[in-house]
Short mmCIF file of C-alpha atoms in Angstrom, two decimals:
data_model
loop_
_atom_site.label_atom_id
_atom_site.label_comp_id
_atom_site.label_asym_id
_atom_site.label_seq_id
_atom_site.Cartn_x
_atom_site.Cartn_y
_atom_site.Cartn_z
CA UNK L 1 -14.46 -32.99 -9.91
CA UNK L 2 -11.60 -32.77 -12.71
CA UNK L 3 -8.99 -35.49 -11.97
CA UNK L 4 -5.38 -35.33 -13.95
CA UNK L 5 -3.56 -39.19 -14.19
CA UNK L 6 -2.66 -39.36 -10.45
CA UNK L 7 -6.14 -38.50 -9.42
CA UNK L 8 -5.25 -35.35 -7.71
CA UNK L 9 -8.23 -32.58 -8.06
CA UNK L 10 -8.31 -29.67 -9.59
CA UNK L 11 -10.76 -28.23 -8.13
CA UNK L 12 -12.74 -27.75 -5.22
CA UNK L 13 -16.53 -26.79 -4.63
CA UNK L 14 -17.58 -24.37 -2.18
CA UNK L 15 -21.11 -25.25 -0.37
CA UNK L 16 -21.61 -21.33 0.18
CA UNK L 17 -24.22 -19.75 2.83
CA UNK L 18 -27.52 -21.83 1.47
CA UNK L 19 -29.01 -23.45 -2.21
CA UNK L 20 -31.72 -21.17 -1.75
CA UNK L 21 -32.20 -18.96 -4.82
CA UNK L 22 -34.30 -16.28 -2.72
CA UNK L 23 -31.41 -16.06 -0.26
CA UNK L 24 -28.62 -15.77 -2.70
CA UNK L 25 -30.30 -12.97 -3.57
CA UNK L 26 -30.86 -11.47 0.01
CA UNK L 27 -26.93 -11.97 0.33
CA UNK L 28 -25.92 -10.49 -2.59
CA UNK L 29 -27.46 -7.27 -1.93
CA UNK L 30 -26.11 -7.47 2.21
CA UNK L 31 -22.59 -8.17 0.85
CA UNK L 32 -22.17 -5.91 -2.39
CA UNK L 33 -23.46 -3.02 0.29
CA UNK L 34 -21.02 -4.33 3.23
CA UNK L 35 -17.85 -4.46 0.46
CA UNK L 36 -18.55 -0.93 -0.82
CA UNK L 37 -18.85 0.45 3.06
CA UNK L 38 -15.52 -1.71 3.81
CA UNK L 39 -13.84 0.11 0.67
CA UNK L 40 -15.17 3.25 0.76
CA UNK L 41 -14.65 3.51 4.63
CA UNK L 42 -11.21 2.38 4.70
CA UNK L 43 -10.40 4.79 1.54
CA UNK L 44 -11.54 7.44 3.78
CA UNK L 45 -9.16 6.44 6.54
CA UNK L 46 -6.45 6.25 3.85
CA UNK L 47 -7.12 9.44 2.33
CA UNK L 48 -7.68 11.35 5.14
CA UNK L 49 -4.24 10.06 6.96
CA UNK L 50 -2.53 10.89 3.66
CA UNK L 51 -3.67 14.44 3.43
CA UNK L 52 -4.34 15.74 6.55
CA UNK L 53 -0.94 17.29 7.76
CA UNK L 54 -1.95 16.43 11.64
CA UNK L 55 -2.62 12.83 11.07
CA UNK L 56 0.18 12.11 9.21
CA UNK L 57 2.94 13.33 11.58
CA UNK L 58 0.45 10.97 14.20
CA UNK L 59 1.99 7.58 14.79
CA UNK L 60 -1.47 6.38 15.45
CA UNK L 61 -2.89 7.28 12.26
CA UNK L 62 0.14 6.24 10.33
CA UNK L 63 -0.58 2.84 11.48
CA UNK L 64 -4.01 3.10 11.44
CA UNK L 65 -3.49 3.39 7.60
CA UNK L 66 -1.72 0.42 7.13
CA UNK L 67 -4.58 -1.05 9.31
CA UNK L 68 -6.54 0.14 6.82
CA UNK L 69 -4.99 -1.11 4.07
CA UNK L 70 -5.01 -4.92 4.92
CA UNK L 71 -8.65 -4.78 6.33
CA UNK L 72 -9.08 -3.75 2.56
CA UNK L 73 -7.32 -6.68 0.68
CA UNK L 74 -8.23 -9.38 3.24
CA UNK L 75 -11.98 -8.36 1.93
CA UNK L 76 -10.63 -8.14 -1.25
CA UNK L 77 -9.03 -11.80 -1.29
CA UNK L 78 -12.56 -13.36 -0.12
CA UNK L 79 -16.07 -10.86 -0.49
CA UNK L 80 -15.72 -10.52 -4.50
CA UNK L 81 -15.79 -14.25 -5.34
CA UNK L 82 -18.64 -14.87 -2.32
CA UNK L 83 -20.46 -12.32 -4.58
CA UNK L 84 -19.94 -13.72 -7.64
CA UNK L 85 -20.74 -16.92 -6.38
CA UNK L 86 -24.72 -16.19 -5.77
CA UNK L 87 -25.31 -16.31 -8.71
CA UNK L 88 -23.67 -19.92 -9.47
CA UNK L 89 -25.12 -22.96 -9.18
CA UNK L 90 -22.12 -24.46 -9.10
CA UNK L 91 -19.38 -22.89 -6.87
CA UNK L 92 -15.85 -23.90 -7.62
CA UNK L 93 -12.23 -22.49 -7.18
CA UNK L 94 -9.08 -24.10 -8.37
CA UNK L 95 -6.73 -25.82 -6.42
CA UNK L 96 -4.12 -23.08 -6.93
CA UNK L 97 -6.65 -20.26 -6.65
CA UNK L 98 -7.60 -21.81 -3.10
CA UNK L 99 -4.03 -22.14 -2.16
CA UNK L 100 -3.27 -18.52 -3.08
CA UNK L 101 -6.08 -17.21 -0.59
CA UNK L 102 -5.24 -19.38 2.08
CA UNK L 103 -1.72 -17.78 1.45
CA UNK L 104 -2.93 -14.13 1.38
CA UNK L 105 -5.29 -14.97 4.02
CA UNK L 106 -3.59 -16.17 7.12
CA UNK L 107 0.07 -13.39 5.33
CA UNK L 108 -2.64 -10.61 6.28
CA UNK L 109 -3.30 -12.23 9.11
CA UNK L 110 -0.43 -12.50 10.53
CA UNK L 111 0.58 -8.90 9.86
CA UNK L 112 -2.47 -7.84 11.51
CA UNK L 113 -1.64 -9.79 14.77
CA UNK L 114 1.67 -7.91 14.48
CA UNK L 115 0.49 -4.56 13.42
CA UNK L 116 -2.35 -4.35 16.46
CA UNK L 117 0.50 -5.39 18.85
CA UNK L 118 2.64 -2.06 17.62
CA UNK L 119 -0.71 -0.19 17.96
CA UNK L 120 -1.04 -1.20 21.43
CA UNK L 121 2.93 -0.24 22.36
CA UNK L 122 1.99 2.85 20.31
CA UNK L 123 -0.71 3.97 22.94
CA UNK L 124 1.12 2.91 25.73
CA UNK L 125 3.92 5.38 24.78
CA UNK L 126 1.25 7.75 23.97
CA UNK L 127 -0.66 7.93 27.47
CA UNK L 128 2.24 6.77 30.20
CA UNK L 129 4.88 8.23 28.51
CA UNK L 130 3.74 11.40 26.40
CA UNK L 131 6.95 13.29 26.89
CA UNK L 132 8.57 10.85 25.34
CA UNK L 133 6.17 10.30 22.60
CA UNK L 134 7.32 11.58 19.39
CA UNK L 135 11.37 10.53 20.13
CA UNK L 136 10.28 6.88 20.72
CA UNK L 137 8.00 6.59 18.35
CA UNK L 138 9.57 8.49 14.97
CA UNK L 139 9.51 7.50 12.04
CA UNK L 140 11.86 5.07 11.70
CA UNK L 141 10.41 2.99 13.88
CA UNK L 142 7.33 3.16 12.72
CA UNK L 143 8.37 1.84 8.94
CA UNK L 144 10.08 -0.56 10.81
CA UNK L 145 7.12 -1.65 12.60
CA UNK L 146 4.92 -1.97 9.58
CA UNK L 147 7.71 -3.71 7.89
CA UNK L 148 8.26 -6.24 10.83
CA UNK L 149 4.11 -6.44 10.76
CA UNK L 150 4.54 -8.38 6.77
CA UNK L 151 7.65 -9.90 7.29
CA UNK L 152 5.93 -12.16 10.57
CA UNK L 153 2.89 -12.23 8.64
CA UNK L 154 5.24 -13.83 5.49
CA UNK L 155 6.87 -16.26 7.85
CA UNK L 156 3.71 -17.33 9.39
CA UNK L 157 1.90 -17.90 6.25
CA UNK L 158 4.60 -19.71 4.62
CA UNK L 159 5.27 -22.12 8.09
CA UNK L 160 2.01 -23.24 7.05
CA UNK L 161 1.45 -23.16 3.68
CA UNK L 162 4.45 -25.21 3.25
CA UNK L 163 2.78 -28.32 4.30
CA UNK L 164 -0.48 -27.91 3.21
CA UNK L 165 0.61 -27.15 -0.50
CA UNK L 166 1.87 -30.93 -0.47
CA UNK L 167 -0.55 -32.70 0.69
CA UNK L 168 -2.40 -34.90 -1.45
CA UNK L 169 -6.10 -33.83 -2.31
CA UNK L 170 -7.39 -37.02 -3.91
CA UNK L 171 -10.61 -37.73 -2.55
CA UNK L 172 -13.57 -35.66 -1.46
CA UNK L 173 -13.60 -31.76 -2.94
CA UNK L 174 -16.48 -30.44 -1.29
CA UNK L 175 -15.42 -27.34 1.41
CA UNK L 176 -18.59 -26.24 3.56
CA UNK L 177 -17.87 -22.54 3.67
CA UNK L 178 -17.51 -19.36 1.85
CA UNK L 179 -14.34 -19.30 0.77
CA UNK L 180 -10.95 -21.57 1.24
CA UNK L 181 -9.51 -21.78 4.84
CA UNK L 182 -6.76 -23.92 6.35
CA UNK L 183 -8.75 -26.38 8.60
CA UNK L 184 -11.59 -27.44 6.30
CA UNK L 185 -9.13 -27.90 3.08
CA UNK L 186 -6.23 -29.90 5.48
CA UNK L 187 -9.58 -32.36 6.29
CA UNK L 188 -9.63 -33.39 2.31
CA UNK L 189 -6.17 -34.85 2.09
CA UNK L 190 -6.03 -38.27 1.48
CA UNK L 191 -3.27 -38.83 4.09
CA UNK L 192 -2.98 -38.58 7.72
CA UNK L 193 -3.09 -34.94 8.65
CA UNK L 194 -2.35 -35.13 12.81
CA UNK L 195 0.77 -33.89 12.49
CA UNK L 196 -0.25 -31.09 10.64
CA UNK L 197 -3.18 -30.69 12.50
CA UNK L 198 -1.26 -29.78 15.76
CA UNK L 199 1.26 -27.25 13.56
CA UNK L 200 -1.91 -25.43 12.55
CA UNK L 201 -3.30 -25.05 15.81
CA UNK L 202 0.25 -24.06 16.93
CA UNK L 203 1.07 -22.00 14.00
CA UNK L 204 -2.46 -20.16 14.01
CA UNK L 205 -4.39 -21.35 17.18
CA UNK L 206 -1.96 -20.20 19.74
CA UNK L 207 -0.27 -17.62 18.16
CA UNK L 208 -3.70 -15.78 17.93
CA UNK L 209 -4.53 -17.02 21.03
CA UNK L 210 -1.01 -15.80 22.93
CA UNK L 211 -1.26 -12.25 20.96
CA UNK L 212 -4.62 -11.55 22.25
CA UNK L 213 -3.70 -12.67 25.99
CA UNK L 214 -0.76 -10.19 25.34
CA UNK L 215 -2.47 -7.40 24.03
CA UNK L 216 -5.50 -8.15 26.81
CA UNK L 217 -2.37 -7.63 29.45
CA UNK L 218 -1.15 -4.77 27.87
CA UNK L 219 -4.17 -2.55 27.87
CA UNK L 220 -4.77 -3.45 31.44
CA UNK L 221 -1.38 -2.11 32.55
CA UNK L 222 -2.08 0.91 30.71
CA UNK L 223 -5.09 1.81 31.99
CA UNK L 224 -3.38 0.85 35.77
CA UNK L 225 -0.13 3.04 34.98
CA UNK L 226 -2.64 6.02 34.53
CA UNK L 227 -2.24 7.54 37.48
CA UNK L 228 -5.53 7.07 39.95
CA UNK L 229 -5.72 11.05 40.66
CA UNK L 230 -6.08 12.31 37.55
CA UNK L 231 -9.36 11.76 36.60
CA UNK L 232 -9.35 13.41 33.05
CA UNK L 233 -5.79 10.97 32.60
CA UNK L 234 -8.01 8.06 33.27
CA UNK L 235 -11.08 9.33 31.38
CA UNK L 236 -8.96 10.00 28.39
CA UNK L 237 -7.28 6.29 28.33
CA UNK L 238 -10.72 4.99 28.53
CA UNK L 239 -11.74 6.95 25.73
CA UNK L 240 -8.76 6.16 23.31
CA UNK L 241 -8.32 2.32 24.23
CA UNK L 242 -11.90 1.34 23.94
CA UNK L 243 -11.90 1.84 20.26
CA UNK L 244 -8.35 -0.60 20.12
CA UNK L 245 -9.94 -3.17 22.46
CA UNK L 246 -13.23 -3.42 20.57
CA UNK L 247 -11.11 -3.78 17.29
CA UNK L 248 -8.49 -6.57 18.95
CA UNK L 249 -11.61 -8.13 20.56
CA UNK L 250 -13.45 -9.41 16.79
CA UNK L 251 -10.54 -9.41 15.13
CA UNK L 252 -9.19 -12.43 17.34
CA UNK L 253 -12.05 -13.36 18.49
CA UNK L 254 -13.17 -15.59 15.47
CA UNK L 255 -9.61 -16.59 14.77
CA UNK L 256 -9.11 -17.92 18.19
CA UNK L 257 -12.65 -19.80 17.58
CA UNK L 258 -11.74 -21.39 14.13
CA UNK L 259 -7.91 -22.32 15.20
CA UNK L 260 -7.68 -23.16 18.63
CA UNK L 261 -11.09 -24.56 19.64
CA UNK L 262 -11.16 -28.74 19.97
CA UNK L 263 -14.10 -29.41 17.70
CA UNK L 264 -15.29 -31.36 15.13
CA UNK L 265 -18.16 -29.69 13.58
CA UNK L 266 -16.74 -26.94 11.41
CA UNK L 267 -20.20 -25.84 9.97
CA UNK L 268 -20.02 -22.72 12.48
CA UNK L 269 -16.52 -21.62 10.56
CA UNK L 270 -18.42 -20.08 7.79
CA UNK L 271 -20.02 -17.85 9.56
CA UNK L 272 -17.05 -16.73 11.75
CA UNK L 273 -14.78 -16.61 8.16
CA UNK L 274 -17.19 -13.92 7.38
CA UNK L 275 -17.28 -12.24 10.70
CA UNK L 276 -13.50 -12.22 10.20
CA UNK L 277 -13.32 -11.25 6.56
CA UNK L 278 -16.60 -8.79 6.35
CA UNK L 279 -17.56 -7.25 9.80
CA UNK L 280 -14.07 -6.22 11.23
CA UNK L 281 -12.84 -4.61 8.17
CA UNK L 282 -16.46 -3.01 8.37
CA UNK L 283 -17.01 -2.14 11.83
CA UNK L 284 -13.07 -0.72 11.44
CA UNK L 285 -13.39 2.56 9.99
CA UNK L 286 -16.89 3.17 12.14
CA UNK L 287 -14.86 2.97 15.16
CA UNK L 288 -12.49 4.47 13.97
CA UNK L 289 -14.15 7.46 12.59
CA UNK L 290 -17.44 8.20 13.84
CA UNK L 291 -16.62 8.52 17.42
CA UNK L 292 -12.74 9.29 16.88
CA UNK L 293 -13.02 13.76 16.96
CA UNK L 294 -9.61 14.17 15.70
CA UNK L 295 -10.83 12.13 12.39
CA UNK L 296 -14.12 14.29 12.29
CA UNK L 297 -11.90 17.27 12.92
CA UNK L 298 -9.99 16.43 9.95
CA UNK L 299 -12.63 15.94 7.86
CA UNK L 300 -13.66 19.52 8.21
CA UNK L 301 -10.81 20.63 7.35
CA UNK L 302 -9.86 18.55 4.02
CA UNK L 303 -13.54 19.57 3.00
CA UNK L 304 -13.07 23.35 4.12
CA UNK L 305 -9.61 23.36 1.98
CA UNK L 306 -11.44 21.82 -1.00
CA UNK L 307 -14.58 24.22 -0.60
CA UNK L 308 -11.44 27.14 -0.92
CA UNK L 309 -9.82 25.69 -3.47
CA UNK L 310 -13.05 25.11 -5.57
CA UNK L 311 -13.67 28.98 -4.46
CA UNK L 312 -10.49 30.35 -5.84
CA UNK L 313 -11.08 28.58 -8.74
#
């Protein structure tokens, strides 16, 4: 560990998944494939949103988009240096490189949280009140929303952030996961950390925790506002929230885990970091396109337009 006059490191070194050579290997190869499918999936969202005239005027997809778009940089911030890092021996990131992930981390975060509560007010408009659909949700409030979305995920990155940045990391550098993350690094200071302890799991723990309650409540009134006669009503709410609860289910789930569970033993939090980081911004566009027939619909069409174009050509 590199140590400047007032012994504060430089440095920190990441334990990683295992010092097995043959395994690096193994997850290289299931990580460079799961990065590609997270980018190339969530392009496809992107694109399709963008182009198709249908999905564009659809609140849903518009925010679906943005969904989209963080999945893809929260990857970003972590699955590129976990791949890197197979093949090093020795895996290190600096002290300002680890505070600018935890920074983007829990910023994206946080605008998640924010942005899957707008997508849940979004279908509740959508399936009690559809008359009302397109006047209440327009498109004001909708860049509203998504601006709202980064400006809580700002404030709770930087409510954090603000104390960990100043700690003093003068001891141990050694972080037993895959990448930096709040509760591990806050363990290295060479202070008392209670106090900031309890702000994280406020900050982080609740917050996630209190969202997901939320968002848990909301669906259910949905799905009991649908009104008990109309069997296709019901059948249709089913269909369109499963896809949102599955999605708000392993997004928060791990979060919840990592921030508001009274343990000790953190060695589980690298494997729930990359549940968080790799298989919801994975499993994302599958849900959200495979069994979604408006998306499929879509598809078609972009590809018939292009066939025509290419035709005409």
């Amino acid at each position: 560990m590199e140590m400047n006059n007032e012994s504060v490191a430089c440095e920190f070194i990441l334990l990683g998944f295992t010092s097995s050579w043959e395994l690096e290997i193994f997850f290289f190869g299931i990580f460079f494939l799961a990065y590609e499918s997270i980018m190339s999936g969530n392009i496809l969202i992107v694109v399709m949103v963008i182009f198709d005239s249908y999905l564009y005027s659809t609140p849903m997809y518009f925010l679906l988009a943005n969904l989209s778009c963080i999945d893809m940089t929260i990857s970003t911030v972590t699955v590129p240096k976990m791949i890197i890092d197979f093949f090093r021996e020795r895996k290190t990131i600096s002290f300002w490189g680890c505070m600018a992930q935890m920074f983007l981390l829990h910023l994206l975060g946080g605008s998640e949280m924010t942005l899957l509560i707008v997508m849940a007010v979004d279908r509740y408009v959508a399936i009690c009140k559809p008359l009302h659909y397109t006047s209440i949700m327009n498109h004001q409030i909708l860049v509203g929303s998504v601006l709202l979305s980064w400006v809580v995920g700002l404030v709770h990155t930087i409510s954090q952030m603000v104390f960990i940045v100043n700690l003093p990391f003068c001891g141990p550098n050694v972080i037993d996961n895959v990448f930096c993350d709040i509760p591990l690094v806050i363990r290295l200071a060479c202070t008392d950390t209670y106090v900031t302890d309890l702000l994280i799991v406020a900050f982080s723990g609740l917050l996630s925790l209190i969202c997901f309650i939320l968002l848990l409540i909301s669906y259910t009134v949905i799905l009991v506002t649908v009104p008990h006669h109309s069997s296709q009503g019901l059948s249709k709410a089913l269909s369109t929230l499963s896809a949102h609860i599955t999605v708000v289910t392993l997004f928060f789930g791990p979060i919840i885990f990592i921030y508001a569970w009274p343990f000790s033993n953190f060695s589980v939090n690298k494997f729930l970091s990359v549940f968080y980081s790799v298989i919801t911004p994975l499993l994302n566009p599958i849900i959200y396109t495979l069994r979604n027939q408006e998306m499929k619909e879509a598809m078609i069409r972009l590809r018939s337009r292009h066939v025509s174009s290419m035709q005409n050509f």
